[in-house]
PDB file of N, CA and C in Angstrom:
ATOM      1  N   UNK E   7     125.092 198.776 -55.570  1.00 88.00           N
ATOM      2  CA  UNK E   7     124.246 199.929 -55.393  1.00 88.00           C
ATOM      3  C   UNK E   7     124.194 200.363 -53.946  1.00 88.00           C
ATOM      4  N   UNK E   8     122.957 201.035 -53.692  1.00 91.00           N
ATOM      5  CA  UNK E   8     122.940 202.191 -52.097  1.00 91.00           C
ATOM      6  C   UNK E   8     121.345 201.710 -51.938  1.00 91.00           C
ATOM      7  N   UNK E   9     121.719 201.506 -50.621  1.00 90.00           N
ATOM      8  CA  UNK E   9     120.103 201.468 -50.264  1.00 90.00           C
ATOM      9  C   UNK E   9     119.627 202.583 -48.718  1.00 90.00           C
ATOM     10  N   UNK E  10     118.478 203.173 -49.453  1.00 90.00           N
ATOM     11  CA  UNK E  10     118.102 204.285 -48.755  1.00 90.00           C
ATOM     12  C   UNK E  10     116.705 204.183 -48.530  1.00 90.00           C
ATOM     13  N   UNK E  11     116.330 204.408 -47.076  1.00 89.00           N
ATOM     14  CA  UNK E  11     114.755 204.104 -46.750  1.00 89.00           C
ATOM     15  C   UNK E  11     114.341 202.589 -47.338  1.00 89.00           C
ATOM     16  N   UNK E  12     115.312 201.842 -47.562  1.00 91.00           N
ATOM     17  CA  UNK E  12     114.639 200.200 -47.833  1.00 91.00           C
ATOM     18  C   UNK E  12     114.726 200.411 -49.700  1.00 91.00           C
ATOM     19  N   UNK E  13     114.947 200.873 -50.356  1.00 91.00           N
ATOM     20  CA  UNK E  13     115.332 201.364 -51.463  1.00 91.00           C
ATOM     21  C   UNK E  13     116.273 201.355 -51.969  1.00 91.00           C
ATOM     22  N   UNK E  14     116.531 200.353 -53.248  1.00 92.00           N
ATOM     23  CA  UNK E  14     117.726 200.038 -53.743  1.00 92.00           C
ATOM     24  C   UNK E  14     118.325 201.117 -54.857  1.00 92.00           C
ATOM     25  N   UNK E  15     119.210 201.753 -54.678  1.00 93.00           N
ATOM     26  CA  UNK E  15     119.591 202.980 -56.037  1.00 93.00           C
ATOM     27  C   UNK E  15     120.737 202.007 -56.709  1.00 93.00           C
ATOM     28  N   UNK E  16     120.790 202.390 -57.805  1.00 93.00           N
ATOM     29  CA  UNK E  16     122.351 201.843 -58.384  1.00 93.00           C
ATOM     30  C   UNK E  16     123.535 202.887 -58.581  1.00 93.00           C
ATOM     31  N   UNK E  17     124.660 202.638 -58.819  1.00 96.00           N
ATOM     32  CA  UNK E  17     125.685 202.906 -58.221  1.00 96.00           C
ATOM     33  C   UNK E  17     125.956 204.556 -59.453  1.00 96.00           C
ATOM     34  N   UNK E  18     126.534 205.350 -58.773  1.00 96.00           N
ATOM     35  CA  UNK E  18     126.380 206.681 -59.362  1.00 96.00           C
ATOM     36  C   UNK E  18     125.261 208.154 -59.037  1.00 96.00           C
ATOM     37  N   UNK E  19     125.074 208.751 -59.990  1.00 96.00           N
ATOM     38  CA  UNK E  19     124.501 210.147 -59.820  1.00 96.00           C
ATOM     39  C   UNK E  19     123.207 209.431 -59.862  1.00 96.00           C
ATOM     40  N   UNK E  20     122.071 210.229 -58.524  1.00 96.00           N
ATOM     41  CA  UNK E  20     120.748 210.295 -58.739  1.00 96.00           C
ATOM     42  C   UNK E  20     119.874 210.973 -58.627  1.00 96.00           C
ATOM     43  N   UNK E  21     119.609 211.781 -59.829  1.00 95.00           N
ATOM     44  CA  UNK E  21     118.949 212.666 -59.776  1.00 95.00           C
ATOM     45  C   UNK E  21     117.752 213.302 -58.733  1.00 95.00           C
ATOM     46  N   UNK E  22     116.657 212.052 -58.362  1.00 95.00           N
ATOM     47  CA  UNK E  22     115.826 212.374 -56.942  1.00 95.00           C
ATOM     48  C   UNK E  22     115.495 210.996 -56.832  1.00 95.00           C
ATOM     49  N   UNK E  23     115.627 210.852 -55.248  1.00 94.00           N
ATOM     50  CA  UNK E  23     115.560 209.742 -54.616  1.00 94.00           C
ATOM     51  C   UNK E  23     113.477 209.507 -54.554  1.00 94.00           C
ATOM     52  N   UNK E  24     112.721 208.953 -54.165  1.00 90.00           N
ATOM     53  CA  UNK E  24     111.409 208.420 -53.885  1.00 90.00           C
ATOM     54  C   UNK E  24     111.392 209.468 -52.688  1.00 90.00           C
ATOM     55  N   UNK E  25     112.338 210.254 -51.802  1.00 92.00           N
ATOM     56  CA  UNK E  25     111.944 210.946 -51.116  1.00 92.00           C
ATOM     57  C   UNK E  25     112.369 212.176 -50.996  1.00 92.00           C
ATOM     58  N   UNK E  26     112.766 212.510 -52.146  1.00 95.00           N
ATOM     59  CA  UNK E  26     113.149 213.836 -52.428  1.00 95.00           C
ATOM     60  C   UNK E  26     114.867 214.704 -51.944  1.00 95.00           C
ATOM     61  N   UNK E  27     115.708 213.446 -52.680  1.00 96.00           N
ATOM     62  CA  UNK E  27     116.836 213.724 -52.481  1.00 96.00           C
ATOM     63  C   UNK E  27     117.802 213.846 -53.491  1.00 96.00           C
ATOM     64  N   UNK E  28     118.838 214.492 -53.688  1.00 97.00           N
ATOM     65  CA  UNK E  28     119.171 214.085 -54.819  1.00 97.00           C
ATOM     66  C   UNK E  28     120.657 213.548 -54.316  1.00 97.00           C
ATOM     67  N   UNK E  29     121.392 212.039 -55.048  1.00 97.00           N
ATOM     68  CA  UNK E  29     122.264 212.023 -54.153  1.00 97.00           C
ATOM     69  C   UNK E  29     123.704 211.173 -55.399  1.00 97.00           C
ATOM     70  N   UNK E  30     124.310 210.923 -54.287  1.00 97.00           N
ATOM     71  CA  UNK E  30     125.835 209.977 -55.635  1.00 97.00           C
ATOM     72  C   UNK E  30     125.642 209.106 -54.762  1.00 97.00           C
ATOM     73  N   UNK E  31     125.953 207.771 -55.321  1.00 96.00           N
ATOM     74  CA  UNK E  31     126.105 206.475 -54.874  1.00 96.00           C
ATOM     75  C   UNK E  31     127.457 205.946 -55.083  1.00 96.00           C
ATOM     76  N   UNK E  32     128.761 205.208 -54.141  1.00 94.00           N
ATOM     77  CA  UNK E  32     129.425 204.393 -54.273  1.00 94.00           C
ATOM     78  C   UNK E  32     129.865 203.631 -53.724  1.00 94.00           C
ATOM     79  N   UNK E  33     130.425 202.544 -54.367  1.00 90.00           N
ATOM     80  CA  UNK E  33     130.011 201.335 -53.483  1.00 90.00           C
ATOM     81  C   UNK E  33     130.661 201.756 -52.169  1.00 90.00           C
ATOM     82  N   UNK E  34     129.672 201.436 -51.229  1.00 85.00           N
ATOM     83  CA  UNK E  34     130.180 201.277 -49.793  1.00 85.00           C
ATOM     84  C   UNK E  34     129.564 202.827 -49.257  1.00 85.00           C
ATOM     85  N   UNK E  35     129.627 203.758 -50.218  1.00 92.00           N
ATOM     86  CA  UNK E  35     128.982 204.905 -49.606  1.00 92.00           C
ATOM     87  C   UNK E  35     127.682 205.835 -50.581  1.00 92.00           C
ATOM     88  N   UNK E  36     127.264 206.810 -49.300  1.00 95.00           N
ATOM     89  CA  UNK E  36     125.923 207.195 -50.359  1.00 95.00           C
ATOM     90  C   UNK E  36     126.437 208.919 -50.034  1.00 95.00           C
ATOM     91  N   UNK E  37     126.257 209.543 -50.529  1.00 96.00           N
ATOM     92  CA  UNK E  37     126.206 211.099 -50.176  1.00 96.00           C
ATOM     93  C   UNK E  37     124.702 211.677 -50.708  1.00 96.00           C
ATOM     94  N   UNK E  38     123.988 212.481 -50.449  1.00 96.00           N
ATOM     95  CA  UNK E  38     122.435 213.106 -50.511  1.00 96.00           C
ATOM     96  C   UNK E  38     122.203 214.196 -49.800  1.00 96.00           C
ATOM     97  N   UNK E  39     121.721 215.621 -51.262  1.00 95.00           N
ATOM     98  CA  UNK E  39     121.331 216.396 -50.134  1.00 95.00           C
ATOM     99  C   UNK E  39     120.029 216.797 -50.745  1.00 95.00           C
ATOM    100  N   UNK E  40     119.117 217.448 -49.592  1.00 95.00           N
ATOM    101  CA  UNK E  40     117.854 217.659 -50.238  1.00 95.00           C
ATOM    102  C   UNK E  40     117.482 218.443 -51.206  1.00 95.00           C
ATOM    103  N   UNK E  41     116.356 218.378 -52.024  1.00 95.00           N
ATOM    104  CA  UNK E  41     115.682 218.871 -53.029  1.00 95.00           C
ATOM    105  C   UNK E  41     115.095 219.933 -52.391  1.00 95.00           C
ATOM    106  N   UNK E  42     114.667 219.800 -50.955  1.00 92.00           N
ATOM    107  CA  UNK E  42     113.510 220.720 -50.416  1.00 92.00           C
ATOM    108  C   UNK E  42     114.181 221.961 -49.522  1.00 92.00           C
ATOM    109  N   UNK E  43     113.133 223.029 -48.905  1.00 88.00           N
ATOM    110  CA  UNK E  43     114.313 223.876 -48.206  1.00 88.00           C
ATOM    111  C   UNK E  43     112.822 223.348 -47.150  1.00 88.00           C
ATOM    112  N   UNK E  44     113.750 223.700 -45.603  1.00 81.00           N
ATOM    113  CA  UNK E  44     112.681 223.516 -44.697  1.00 81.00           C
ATOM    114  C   UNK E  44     111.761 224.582 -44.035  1.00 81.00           C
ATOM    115  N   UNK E  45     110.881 224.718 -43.837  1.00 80.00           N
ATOM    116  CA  UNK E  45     110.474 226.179 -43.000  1.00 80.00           C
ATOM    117  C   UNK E  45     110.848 226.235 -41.746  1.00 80.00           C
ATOM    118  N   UNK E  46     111.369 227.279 -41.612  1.00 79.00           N
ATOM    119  CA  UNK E  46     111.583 227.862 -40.083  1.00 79.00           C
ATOM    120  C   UNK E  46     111.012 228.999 -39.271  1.00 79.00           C
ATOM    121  N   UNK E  47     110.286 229.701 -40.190  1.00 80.00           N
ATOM    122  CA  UNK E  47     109.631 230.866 -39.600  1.00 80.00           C
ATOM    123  C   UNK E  47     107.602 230.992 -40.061  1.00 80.00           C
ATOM    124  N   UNK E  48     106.950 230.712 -39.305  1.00 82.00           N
ATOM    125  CA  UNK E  48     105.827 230.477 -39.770  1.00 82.00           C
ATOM    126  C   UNK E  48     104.456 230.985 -38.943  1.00 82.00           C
ATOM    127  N   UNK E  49     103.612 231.256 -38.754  1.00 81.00           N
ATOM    128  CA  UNK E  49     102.458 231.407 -38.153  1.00 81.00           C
ATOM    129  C   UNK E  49     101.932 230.065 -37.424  1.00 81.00           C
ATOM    130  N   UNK E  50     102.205 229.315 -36.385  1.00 82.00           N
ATOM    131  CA  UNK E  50     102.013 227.843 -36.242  1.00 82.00           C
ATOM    132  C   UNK E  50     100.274 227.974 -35.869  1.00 82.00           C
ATOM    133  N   UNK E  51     100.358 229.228 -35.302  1.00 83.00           N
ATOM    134  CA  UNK E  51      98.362 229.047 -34.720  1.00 83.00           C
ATOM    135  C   UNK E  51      97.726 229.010 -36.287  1.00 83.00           C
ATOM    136  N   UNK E  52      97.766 229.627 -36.997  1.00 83.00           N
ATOM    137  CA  UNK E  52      96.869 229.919 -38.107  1.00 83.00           C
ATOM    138  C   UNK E  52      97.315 229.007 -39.093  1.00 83.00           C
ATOM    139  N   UNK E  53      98.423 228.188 -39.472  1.00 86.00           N
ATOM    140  CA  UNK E  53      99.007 227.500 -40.428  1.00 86.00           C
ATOM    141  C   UNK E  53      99.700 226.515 -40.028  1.00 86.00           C
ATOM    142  N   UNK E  54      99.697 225.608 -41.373  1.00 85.00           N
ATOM    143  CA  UNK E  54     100.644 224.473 -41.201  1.00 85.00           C
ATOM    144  C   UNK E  54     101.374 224.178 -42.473  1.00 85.00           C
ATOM    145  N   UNK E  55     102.732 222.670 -42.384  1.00 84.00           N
ATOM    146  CA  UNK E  55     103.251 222.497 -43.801  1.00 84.00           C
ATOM    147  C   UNK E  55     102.872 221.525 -43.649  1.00 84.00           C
ATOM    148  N   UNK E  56     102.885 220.795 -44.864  1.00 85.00           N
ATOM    149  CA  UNK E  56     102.280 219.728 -45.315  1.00 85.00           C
ATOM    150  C   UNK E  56     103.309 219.733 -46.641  1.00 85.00           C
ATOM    151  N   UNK E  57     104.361 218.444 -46.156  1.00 89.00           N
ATOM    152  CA  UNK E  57     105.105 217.617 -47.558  1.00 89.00           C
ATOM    153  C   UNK E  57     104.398 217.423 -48.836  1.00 89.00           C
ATOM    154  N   UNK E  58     104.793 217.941 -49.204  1.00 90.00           N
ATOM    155  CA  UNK E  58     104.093 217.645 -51.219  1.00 90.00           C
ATOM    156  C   UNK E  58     105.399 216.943 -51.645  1.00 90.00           C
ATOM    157  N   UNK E  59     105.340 215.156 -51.580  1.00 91.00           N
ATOM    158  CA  UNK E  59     106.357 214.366 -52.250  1.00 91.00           C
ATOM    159  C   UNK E  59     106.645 214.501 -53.834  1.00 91.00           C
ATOM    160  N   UNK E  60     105.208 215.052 -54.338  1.00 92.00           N
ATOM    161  CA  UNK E  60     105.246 214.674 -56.000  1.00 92.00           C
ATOM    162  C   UNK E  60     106.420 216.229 -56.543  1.00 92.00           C
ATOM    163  N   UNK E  61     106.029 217.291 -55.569  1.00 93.00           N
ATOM    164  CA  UNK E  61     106.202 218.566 -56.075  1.00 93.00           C
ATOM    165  C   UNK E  61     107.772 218.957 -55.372  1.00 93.00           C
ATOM    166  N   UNK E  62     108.018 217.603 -54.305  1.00 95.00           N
ATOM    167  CA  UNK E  62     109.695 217.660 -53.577  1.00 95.00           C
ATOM    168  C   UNK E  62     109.515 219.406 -52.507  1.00 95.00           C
ATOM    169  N   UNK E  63     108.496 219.421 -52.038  1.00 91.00           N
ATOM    170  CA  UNK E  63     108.511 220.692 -51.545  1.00 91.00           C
ATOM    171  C   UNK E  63     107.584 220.683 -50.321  1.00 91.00           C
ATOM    172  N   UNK E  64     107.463 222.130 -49.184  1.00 86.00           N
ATOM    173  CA  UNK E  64     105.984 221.879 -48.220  1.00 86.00           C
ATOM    174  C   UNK E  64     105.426 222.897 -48.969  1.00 86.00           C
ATOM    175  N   UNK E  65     104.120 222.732 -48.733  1.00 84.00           N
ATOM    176  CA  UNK E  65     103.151 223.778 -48.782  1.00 84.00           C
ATOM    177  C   UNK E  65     102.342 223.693 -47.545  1.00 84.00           C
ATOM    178  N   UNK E  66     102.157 225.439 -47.648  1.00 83.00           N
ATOM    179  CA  UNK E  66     101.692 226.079 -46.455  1.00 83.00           C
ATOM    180  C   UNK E  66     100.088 226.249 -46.707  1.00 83.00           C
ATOM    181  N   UNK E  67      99.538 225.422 -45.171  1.00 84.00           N
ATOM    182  CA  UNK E  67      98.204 225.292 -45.724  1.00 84.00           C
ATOM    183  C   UNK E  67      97.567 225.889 -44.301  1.00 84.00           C
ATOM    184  N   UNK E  68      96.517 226.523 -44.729  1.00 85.00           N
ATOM    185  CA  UNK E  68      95.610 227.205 -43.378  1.00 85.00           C
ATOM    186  C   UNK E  68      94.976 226.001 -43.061  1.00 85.00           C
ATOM    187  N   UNK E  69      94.899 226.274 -41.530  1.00 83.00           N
ATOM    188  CA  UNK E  69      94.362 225.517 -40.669  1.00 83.00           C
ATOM    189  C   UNK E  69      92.752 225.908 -40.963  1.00 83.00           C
ATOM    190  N   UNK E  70      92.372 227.375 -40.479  1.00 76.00           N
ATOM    191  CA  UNK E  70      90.974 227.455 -40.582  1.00 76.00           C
ATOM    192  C   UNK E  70      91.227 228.116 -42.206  1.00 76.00           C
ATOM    193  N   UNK E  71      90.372 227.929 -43.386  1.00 68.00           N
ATOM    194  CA  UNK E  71      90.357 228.534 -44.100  1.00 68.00           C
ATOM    195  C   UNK E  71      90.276 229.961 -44.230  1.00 68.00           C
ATOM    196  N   UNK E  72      89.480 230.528 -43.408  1.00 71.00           N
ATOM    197  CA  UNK E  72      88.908 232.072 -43.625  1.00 71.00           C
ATOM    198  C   UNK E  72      89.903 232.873 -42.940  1.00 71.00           C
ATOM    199  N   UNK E  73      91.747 232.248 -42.442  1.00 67.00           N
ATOM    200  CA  UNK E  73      92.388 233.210 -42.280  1.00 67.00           C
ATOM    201  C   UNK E  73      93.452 232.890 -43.538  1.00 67.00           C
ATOM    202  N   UNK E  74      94.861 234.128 -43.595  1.00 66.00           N
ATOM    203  CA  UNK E  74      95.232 233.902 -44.499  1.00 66.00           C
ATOM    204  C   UNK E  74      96.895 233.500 -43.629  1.00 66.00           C
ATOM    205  N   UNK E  75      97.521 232.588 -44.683  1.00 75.00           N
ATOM    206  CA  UNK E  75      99.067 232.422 -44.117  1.00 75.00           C
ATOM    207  C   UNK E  75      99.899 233.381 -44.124  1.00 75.00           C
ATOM    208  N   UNK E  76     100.589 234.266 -43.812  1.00 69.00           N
ATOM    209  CA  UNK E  76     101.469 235.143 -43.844  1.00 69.00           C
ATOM    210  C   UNK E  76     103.085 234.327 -44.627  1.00 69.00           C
ATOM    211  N   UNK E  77     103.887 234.803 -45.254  1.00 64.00           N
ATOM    212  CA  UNK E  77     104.983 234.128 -45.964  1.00 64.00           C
ATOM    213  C   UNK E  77     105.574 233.940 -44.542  1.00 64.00           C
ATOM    214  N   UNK E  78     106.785 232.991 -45.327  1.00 66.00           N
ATOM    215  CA  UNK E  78     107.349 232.267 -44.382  1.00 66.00           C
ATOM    216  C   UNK E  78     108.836 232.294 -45.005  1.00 66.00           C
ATOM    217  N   UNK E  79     110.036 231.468 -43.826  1.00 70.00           N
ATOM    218  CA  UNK E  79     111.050 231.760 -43.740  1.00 70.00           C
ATOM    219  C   UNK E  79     111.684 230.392 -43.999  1.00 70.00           C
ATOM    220  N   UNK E  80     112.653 229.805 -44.895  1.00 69.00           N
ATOM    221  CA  UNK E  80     112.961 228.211 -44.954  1.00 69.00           C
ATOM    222  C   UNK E  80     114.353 228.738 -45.371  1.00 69.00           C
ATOM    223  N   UNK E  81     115.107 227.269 -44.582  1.00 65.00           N
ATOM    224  CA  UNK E  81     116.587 227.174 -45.396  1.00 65.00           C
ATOM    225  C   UNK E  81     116.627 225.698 -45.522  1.00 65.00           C
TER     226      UNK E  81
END
């Protein structure tokens, strides 16, 4: 098998890794690319991301509530 982040996979296709990857395993090598896209364009004073592991994604969360996030830009 492949071990990733201390994490043993077995050998072949894996659908999502414990950290949100999806990857092939063989012996001797691992290939993985992400589930998630990253943000790159964002409001940093008024907002933040915050990893959602369960949902493999960020969400954009206001800092002060009573403003609003403007969309954002990810690849």
């Amino acid at each position: 098998g492949c071990i990733m982040n201390g994490k043993l996979y077995p050998l072949g296709h894996i659908e999502r890794t414990e950290d949100c990857y999806r990857c092939d395993c063989w012996e001797g090598a691992m290939r993985c690319c992400a589930l998630y896209f990253t943000p790159v364009s964002y409001d940093e004073k008024k907002c933040k991301f915050v990893f959602n592991k369960k949902r493999c994604r960020y969400d954009l969360v206001q800092k002060d509530p009573s403003q609003p996030c403007p969309s954002v830009s990810a690849v």
